[in-house]
DNA sequence: ATTATTTGTTAGAATATACTAACTATATTT
DNA sequence: AAATATAGTTAGTATATTCTAACAAATAAT
């Protein structure tokens, strides 16, 4: 168990570093850490409305409104009016905003390459099988 | 390779979620995302001086100075005067500041528990061996 | 010894991030 | 139909985050 925790710590640190370097690669310097966090959360929630986003981030609606307006201004997200509820709108990432996903993909690919570079095919297969079991339902 | 990348993405997402929930557990609400980032970076650099910290974070020294002063005020870090260079001081996390490490540990332990809950002992051993190989030098 | 460089600081200003209070428009409940 | 609740907005304010410019003190280079 000790050893496993240590491995996860290393894995986490390494992926974190790769995400950092990917961020530089993708020239996301236009955004602050907080703004990046908004994009991440919108992405994770799959097009939330303002109320849902504020709840998830534990911020007030006016706070989120202001932040969102700036990100719309900068063309990272758009507001899409809801059909069910005419008061509401859903937040979508634009093509530009979706680049955060490419950024993640880039980091994950780098990590995958570190693994395939150190292990042979059968060992990689083994890792895949083991983690499929870890992530399986029930 | 495709499958491996997917697994790393899931792993990364899951660890991220656990870090998030750990953050709530540890009541780090006193700090902003940016301030948390300062603590993380100081921790990673092992007691940098102001110049090193500013360089790493790609911010100006006055910016970092202001941020550091607030974190010292709140008792998350301390300044320790350098012996080699009397102009300089090194930044250390206080006991309070070091809680970010417990936070990481907590998240990593949770992930380890997810794994040990889904796999039997021999499979866990296998994962440990495989990742030791991945993280081995050359 | 003088000059140049480096470390950290102060002051002042612009923008970002967050809040409360008060409001409009639409939906839901009674 | 009237009252209540919900989604989003606006205005005003406080604090956080960042910058440039200018400086003192210590160190390094000439």
Tab-separated table of C-alpha atoms (C1' of nucleotides) in Angstrom:
chain	number	residue	atom	x	y	z
A	1	UNK	CA	0.000	0.000	0.000
A	2	UNK	CA	2.830	2.407	0.910
A	3	UNK	CA	4.573	1.706	-2.355
A	4	UNK	CA	1.368	2.093	-4.334
A	5	UNK	CA	0.691	5.515	-2.781
A	6	UNK	CA	4.216	6.562	-3.660
A	7	UNK	CA	3.723	5.466	-7.247
A	8	UNK	CA	0.491	7.426	-7.506
A	9	UNK	CA	2.220	10.491	-6.070
A	10	UNK	CA	4.928	10.216	-8.722
A	11	UNK	CA	2.383	9.634	-11.458
A	12	UNK	CA	0.379	12.629	-10.324
A	13	UNK	CA	3.460	14.862	-10.133
A	14	UNK	CA	4.639	13.747	-13.547
A	15	UNK	CA	1.277	14.279	-15.234
A	16	UNK	CA	1.068	17.679	-13.515
A	17	UNK	CA	4.434	18.671	-14.918
A	18	UNK	CA	3.440	17.554	-18.377
A	19	UNK	CA	0.208	19.544	-18.194
A	20	UNK	CA	2.252	22.570	-17.170
A	21	UNK	CA	4.601	22.255	-20.106
A	22	UNK	CA	1.658	21.611	-22.432
A	23	UNK	CA	0.099	24.840	-21.187
A	24	UNK	CA	3.204	26.725	-22.255
A	25	UNK	CA	3.245	24.947	-25.607
A	26	UNK	CA	-0.334	25.945	-26.319
A	27	UNK	CA	0.266	29.570	-25.493
A	28	UNK	CA	-2.537	29.916	-23.023
A	29	UNK	CA	-0.773	32.924	-21.562
A	30	UNK	CA	-3.774	34.980	-22.614
A	31	UNK	CA	-5.654	33.461	-19.660
A	32	UNK	CA	-5.188	33.667	-15.910
A	33	UNK	CA	-5.194	30.591	-13.680
A	34	UNK	CA	-8.715	31.442	-12.567
A	35	UNK	CA	-9.987	31.834	-16.117
A	36	UNK	CA	-8.417	28.503	-17.044
A	37	UNK	CA	-10.277	27.016	-14.102
A	38	UNK	CA	-13.577	28.321	-15.490
A	39	UNK	CA	-12.905	26.630	-18.836
A	40	UNK	CA	-11.971	23.378	-17.104
A	41	UNK	CA	-15.126	23.396	-15.023
A	42	UNK	CA	-17.400	24.250	-17.950
A	43	UNK	CA	-15.789	21.407	-19.832
A	44	UNK	CA	-16.282	18.952	-16.967
A	45	UNK	CA	-19.917	19.921	-16.457
A	46	UNK	CA	-20.740	19.682	-20.181
A	47	UNK	CA	-22.363	23.037	-20.966
A	48	UNK	CA	-23.782	24.129	-17.605
A	49	UNK	CA	-25.902	27.228	-17.188
A	50	UNK	CA	-24.670	30.061	-15.012
A	51	UNK	CA	-26.431	28.815	-11.882
A	52	UNK	CA	-24.946	25.329	-12.160
A	53	UNK	CA	-21.470	26.684	-12.821
A	54	UNK	CA	-21.652	29.044	-9.832
A	55	UNK	CA	-22.848	26.197	-7.570
A	56	UNK	CA	-20.032	23.891	-8.685
A	57	UNK	CA	-17.382	26.560	-8.174
A	58	UNK	CA	-18.905	27.760	-4.902
A	59	UNK	CA	-19.091	31.341	-6.110
A	60	UNK	CA	-21.984	33.763	-6.395
A	61	UNK	CA	-23.806	34.263	-9.665
A	62	UNK	CA	-22.709	37.873	-10.181
A	63	UNK	CA	-19.077	36.808	-9.743
A	64	UNK	CA	-19.433	34.097	-12.349
A	65	UNK	CA	-21.418	36.386	-14.649
A	66	UNK	CA	-18.565	38.895	-14.770
A	67	UNK	CA	-15.963	36.182	-15.390
A	68	UNK	CA	-18.076	34.585	-18.122
A	69	UNK	CA	-18.639	37.900	-19.896
A	70	UNK	CA	-14.886	38.359	-20.158
A	71	UNK	CA	-14.340	34.858	-21.496
A	72	UNK	CA	-17.104	35.395	-24.063
A	73	UNK	CA	-15.488	38.710	-25.023
A	74	UNK	CA	-12.228	36.819	-25.583
A	75	UNK	CA	-14.051	34.149	-27.617
A	76	UNK	CA	-13.330	31.158	-25.382
A	77	UNK	CA	-16.992	30.399	-24.649
A	78	UNK	CA	-20.458	31.208	-26.001
A	79	UNK	CA	-23.922	31.470	-24.514
A	80	UNK	CA	-26.555	29.238	-26.140
A	81	UNK	CA	-30.123	30.068	-25.216
A	82	UNK	CA	-32.099	27.220	-23.709
A	83	UNK	CA	-35.285	26.030	-25.406
A	84	UNK	CA	-36.849	24.587	-22.270
A	85	UNK	CA	-36.354	27.660	-20.116
A	86	UNK	CA	-36.304	31.052	-21.772
A	87	UNK	CA	-34.601	32.672	-18.789
A	88	UNK	CA	-31.596	30.424	-19.109
A	89	UNK	CA	-28.596	29.870	-21.365
A	90	UNK	CA	-25.996	27.116	-21.547
A	91	UNK	CA	-22.299	27.804	-21.701
A	92	UNK	CA	-20.341	26.140	-24.497
A	93	UNK	CA	-16.634	26.159	-25.210
A	94	UNK	CA	-15.789	27.661	-28.593
A	95	UNK	CA	-13.247	26.067	-30.936
A	96	UNK	CA	-10.696	28.323	-29.261
A	97	UNK	CA	-11.852	27.251	-25.801
A	98	UNK	CA	-11.680	23.578	-26.687
A	99	UNK	CA	-7.929	23.890	-27.040
A	100	UNK	CA	-7.703	23.099	-23.321
A	101	UNK	CA	-8.703	19.573	-24.259
A	102	UNK	CA	-5.914	19.318	-26.806
A	103	UNK	CA	-3.646	20.486	-24.029
A	104	UNK	CA	-4.738	17.642	-21.791
A	105	UNK	CA	-4.457	15.172	-24.653
A	106	UNK	CA	-0.933	16.367	-25.292
A	107	UNK	CA	0.088	15.794	-21.670
A	108	UNK	CA	-1.570	12.378	-21.554
A	109	UNK	CA	0.134	11.309	-24.754
A	110	UNK	CA	3.474	12.370	-23.327
A	111	UNK	CA	2.834	10.233	-20.253
A	112	UNK	CA	1.793	7.313	-22.458
A	113	UNK	CA	5.026	7.685	-24.387
A	114	UNK	CA	7.042	7.596	-21.179
A	115	UNK	CA	5.353	4.277	-20.374
A	116	UNK	CA	5.661	2.674	-23.809
A	117	UNK	CA	9.284	3.803	-23.923
A	118	UNK	CA	10.105	1.955	-20.730
A	119	UNK	CA	7.964	-1.170	-21.042
A	120	UNK	CA	7.602	-3.785	-23.769
A	121	UNK	CA	4.310	-4.525	-25.522
A	122	UNK	CA	3.178	-7.321	-23.230
A	123	UNK	CA	3.803	-5.186	-20.145
A	124	UNK	CA	1.802	-2.308	-21.613
A	125	UNK	CA	-1.039	-4.734	-22.337
A	126	UNK	CA	-0.876	-5.829	-18.720
A	127	UNK	CA	-1.154	-2.274	-17.425
A	128	UNK	CA	-4.120	-1.684	-19.706
A	129	UNK	CA	-5.897	-4.776	-18.447
A	130	UNK	CA	-5.222	-3.971	-14.801
A	131	UNK	CA	-6.534	-0.413	-15.063
A	132	UNK	CA	-9.566	-1.511	-17.033
A	133	UNK	CA	-10.393	-3.622	-14.022
A	134	UNK	CA	-9.753	-0.679	-11.682
A	135	UNK	CA	-12.089	1.579	-13.638
A	136	UNK	CA	-14.779	-1.075	-14.215
A	137	UNK	CA	-18.217	-0.479	-12.661
A	138	UNK	CA	-19.249	-2.246	-9.425
B	1	UNK	CA	-1.367	3.285	-27.391
B	2	UNK	CA	-4.904	4.704	-27.792
B	3	UNK	CA	-6.140	2.679	-24.862
B	4	UNK	CA	-3.175	3.648	-22.711
B	5	UNK	CA	-3.772	7.357	-23.349
B	6	UNK	CA	-7.389	6.876	-22.398
B	7	UNK	CA	-6.391	5.188	-19.152
B	8	UNK	CA	-4.011	8.013	-18.291
B	9	UNK	CA	-6.758	10.538	-19.003
B	10	UNK	CA	-9.084	8.722	-16.626
B	11	UNK	CA	-6.377	8.408	-14.005
B	12	UNK	CA	-5.554	12.072	-14.292
B	13	UNK	CA	-9.219	13.092	-14.054
B	14	UNK	CA	-9.807	10.839	-11.060
B	15	UNK	CA	-6.744	12.070	-9.151
B	16	UNK	CA	-7.793	15.624	-9.981
B	17	UNK	CA	-11.237	15.034	-8.519
B	18	UNK	CA	-9.765	13.518	-5.395
B	19	UNK	CA	-7.436	16.490	-4.949
B	20	UNK	CA	-10.434	18.746	-5.285
B	21	UNK	CA	-12.390	16.919	-2.606
B	22	UNK	CA	-9.286	16.804	-0.384
B	23	UNK	CA	-9.028	20.570	-0.729
B	24	UNK	CA	-12.538	20.905	0.652
B	25	UNK	CA	-11.797	18.460	3.461
B	26	UNK	CA	-8.755	20.457	4.546
B	27	UNK	CA	-10.614	23.710	4.608
B	28	UNK	CA	-8.231	25.609	2.406
B	29	UNK	CA	-11.014	28.043	1.650
B	30	UNK	CA	-8.896	30.708	3.326
B	31	UNK	CA	-6.751	30.741	0.190
B	32	UNK	CA	-7.449	31.686	-3.404
B	33	UNK	CA	-6.461	29.457	-6.320
B	34	UNK	CA	-3.529	31.763	-7.032
B	35	UNK	CA	-2.305	31.702	-3.441
B	36	UNK	CA	-2.533	27.918	-3.431
B	37	UNK	CA	-0.401	27.953	-6.561
B	38	UNK	CA	2.268	29.960	-4.744
B	39	UNK	CA	2.407	27.372	-1.951
B	40	UNK	CA	2.610	24.539	-4.484
B	41	UNK	CA	5.449	26.189	-6.348
B	42	UNK	CA	7.409	27.040	-3.198
B	43	UNK	CA	7.008	23.435	-2.158
B	44	UNK	CA	8.199	22.112	-5.517
B	45	UNK	CA	11.221	24.412	-5.600
B	46	UNK	CA	12.268	23.591	-2.008
B	47	UNK	CA	12.619	26.991	-0.348
B	48	UNK	CA	13.408	29.306	-3.259
B	49	UNK	CA	14.237	32.983	-2.811
B	50	UNK	CA	11.980	35.609	-4.286
B	51	UNK	CA	13.920	35.899	-7.542
B	52	UNK	CA	13.780	32.157	-8.187
B	53	UNK	CA	10.096	31.972	-7.380
B	54	UNK	CA	9.279	34.900	-9.671
B	55	UNK	CA	11.287	33.323	-12.492
B	56	UNK	CA	9.558	29.959	-12.113
B	57	UNK	CA	6.112	31.541	-12.064
B	58	UNK	CA	6.942	33.967	-14.876
B	59	UNK	CA	5.873	36.972	-12.820
B	60	UNK	CA	7.720	40.138	-11.813
B	61	UNK	CA	9.416	40.402	-8.439
B	62	UNK	CA	7.142	43.136	-7.075
B	63	UNK	CA	4.121	40.982	-7.936
B	64	UNK	CA	5.531	38.013	-6.085
B	65	UNK	CA	6.655	40.213	-3.196
B	66	UNK	CA	3.106	41.427	-2.610
B	67	UNK	CA	1.689	37.906	-2.784
B	68	UNK	CA	4.362	36.548	-0.440
B	69	UNK	CA	3.781	39.290	2.112
B	70	UNK	CA	0.121	38.316	2.302
B	71	UNK	CA	0.926	34.632	2.716
B	72	UNK	CA	3.430	35.462	5.481
B	73	UNK	CA	0.780	37.634	7.128
B	74	UNK	CA	-1.558	34.634	7.044
B	75	UNK	CA	1.170	32.366	8.451
B	76	UNK	CA	1.488	29.979	5.507
B	77	UNK	CA	5.142	30.773	4.793
B	78	UNK	CA	8.151	32.420	6.453
B	79	UNK	CA	11.223	34.256	5.235
B	80	UNK	CA	14.556	32.781	6.367
B	81	UNK	CA	17.556	35.035	5.838
B	82	UNK	CA	20.334	33.546	3.742
B	83	UNK	CA	23.832	33.156	5.223
B	84	UNK	CA	25.630	33.224	1.882
B	85	UNK	CA	23.964	36.345	0.558
B	86	UNK	CA	22.832	38.978	2.997
B	87	UNK	CA	20.489	40.572	0.465
B	88	UNK	CA	18.496	37.403	0.069
B	89	UNK	CA	16.006	35.275	2.006
B	90	UNK	CA	14.581	31.826	1.387
B	91	UNK	CA	10.892	31.070	1.529
B	92	UNK	CA	9.784	28.181	3.737
B	93	UNK	CA	6.344	26.682	4.252
B	94	UNK	CA	5.163	26.878	7.855
B	95	UNK	CA	3.462	23.968	9.585
B	96	UNK	CA	0.208	25.509	8.426
B	97	UNK	CA	1.503	25.824	4.874
B	98	UNK	CA	2.689	22.231	4.788
B	99	UNK	CA	-0.911	21.077	5.038
B	100	UNK	CA	-1.013	21.218	1.247
B	101	UNK	CA	1.205	18.142	1.326
B	102	UNK	CA	-1.190	16.281	3.589
B	103	UNK	CA	-3.849	17.236	1.104
B	104	UNK	CA	-1.943	15.605	-1.729
B	105	UNK	CA	-1.239	12.546	0.422
B	106	UNK	CA	-4.916	12.247	1.190
B	107	UNK	CA	-5.845	12.285	-2.487
B	108	UNK	CA	-3.140	9.792	-3.391
B	109	UNK	CA	-4.225	7.430	-0.627
B	110	UNK	CA	-7.798	7.597	-1.883
B	111	UNK	CA	-6.610	6.643	-5.364
B	112	UNK	CA	-4.553	3.791	-3.910
B	113	UNK	CA	-7.645	2.552	-2.088
B	114	UNK	CA	-9.631	2.587	-5.313
B	115	UNK	CA	-6.979	0.347	-6.840
B	116	UNK	CA	-6.589	-2.075	-3.924
B	117	UNK	CA	-10.377	-2.305	-3.700
B	118	UNK	CA	-10.668	-3.478	-7.295
B	119	UNK	CA	-7.575	-5.673	-7.653
B	120	UNK	CA	-6.233	-8.598	-5.642
B	121	UNK	CA	-2.817	-8.555	-3.993
B	122	UNK	CA	-0.896	-10.163	-6.828
B	123	UNK	CA	-2.335	-7.678	-9.310
B	124	UNK	CA	-1.368	-4.733	-7.100
B	125	UNK	CA	2.167	-6.148	-6.870
B	126	UNK	CA	2.217	-6.326	-10.646
B	127	UNK	CA	1.217	-2.673	-11.012
B	128	UNK	CA	3.907	-1.687	-8.535
B	129	UNK	CA	6.569	-3.578	-10.437
B	130	UNK	CA	5.489	-2.184	-13.786
B	131	UNK	CA	5.542	1.432	-12.608
B	132	UNK	CA	8.842	0.988	-10.838
B	133	UNK	CA	10.191	0.067	-14.230
B	134	UNK	CA	8.511	3.110	-15.804
B	135	UNK	CA	10.038	5.477	-13.247
B	136	UNK	CA	13.477	3.853	-13.231
B	137	UNK	CA	16.385	5.935	-14.559
B	138	UNK	CA	17.460	5.339	-18.170
C	1	DA	C1'	38.287	51.541	-5.532
C	2	DT	C1'	34.892	52.266	-8.771
C	3	DT	C1'	31.421	50.465	-11.638
C	4	DA	C1'	28.002	47.238	-12.745
C	5	DT	C1'	24.888	43.734	-11.362
C	6	DT	C1'	21.736	41.453	-8.445
C	7	DT	C1'	18.258	41.008	-4.519
C	8	DG	C1'	14.727	42.775	-2.586
C	9	DT	C1'	11.738	46.777	-1.678
C	10	DT	C1'	8.323	50.775	-2.109
C	11	DA	C1'	4.869	53.451	-4.515
C	12	DG	C1'	1.316	54.028	-7.765
C	13	DA	C1'	-1.818	52.353	-11.189
C	14	DA	C1'	-4.693	49.045	-14.059
C	15	DT	C1'	-7.276	44.986	-14.306
C	16	DA	C1'	-9.227	40.656	-12.179
C	17	DT	C1'	-11.866	38.460	-8.734
C	18	DA	C1'	-15.161	38.402	-5.383
C	19	DC	C1'	-19.061	40.064	-2.661
C	20	DT	C1'	-24.022	42.161	-1.348
C	21	DA	C1'	-28.199	44.450	-2.629
C	22	DA	C1'	-31.585	45.349	-5.799
C	23	DC	C1'	-33.685	44.469	-10.092
C	24	DT	C1'	-36.234	42.150	-14.606
C	25	DA	C1'	-38.147	38.342	-16.896
C	26	DT	C1'	-39.735	33.839	-16.933
C	27	DA	C1'	-41.497	29.570	-14.478
C	28	DT	C1'	-43.760	27.245	-10.823
C	29	DT	C1'	-46.873	26.819	-6.993
C	30	DT	C1'	-51.004	27.718	-4.689
D	1	DA	C1'	-55.026	34.665	-11.316
D	2	DA	C1'	-51.919	35.847	-7.739
D	3	DA	C1'	-48.003	34.750	-5.076
D	4	DT	C1'	-43.629	32.650	-4.919
D	5	DA	C1'	-39.429	30.984	-6.754
D	6	DT	C1'	-35.734	30.828	-10.077
D	7	DA	C1'	-32.305	32.475	-13.902
D	8	DG	C1'	-29.831	35.954	-15.018
D	9	DT	C1'	-28.480	40.879	-14.763
D	10	DT	C1'	-26.804	45.538	-13.073
D	11	DA	C1'	-24.493	48.617	-9.903
D	12	DG	C1'	-21.368	49.520	-6.410
D	13	DT	C1'	-17.628	48.091	-3.465
D	14	DA	C1'	-13.538	45.646	-1.431
D	15	DT	C1'	-9.666	42.945	-2.078
D	16	DA	C1'	-6.352	40.308	-5.090
D	17	DT	C1'	-3.328	40.217	-8.829
D	18	DT	C1'	-0.439	42.195	-11.847
D	19	DC	C1'	2.442	45.681	-13.916
D	20	DT	C1'	6.208	49.713	-14.462
D	21	DA	C1'	9.345	52.933	-12.443
D	22	DA	C1'	12.499	54.119	-9.077
D	23	DC	C1'	15.225	53.047	-5.189
D	24	DA	C1'	18.690	50.987	-1.244
D	25	DA	C1'	21.805	47.486	0.086
D	26	DA	C1'	24.849	43.842	-0.865
D	27	DT	C1'	27.676	41.365	-4.146
D	28	DA	C1'	30.545	40.758	-8.284
D	29	DA	C1'	33.379	42.523	-12.004
D	30	DT	C1'	36.787	45.689	-13.793
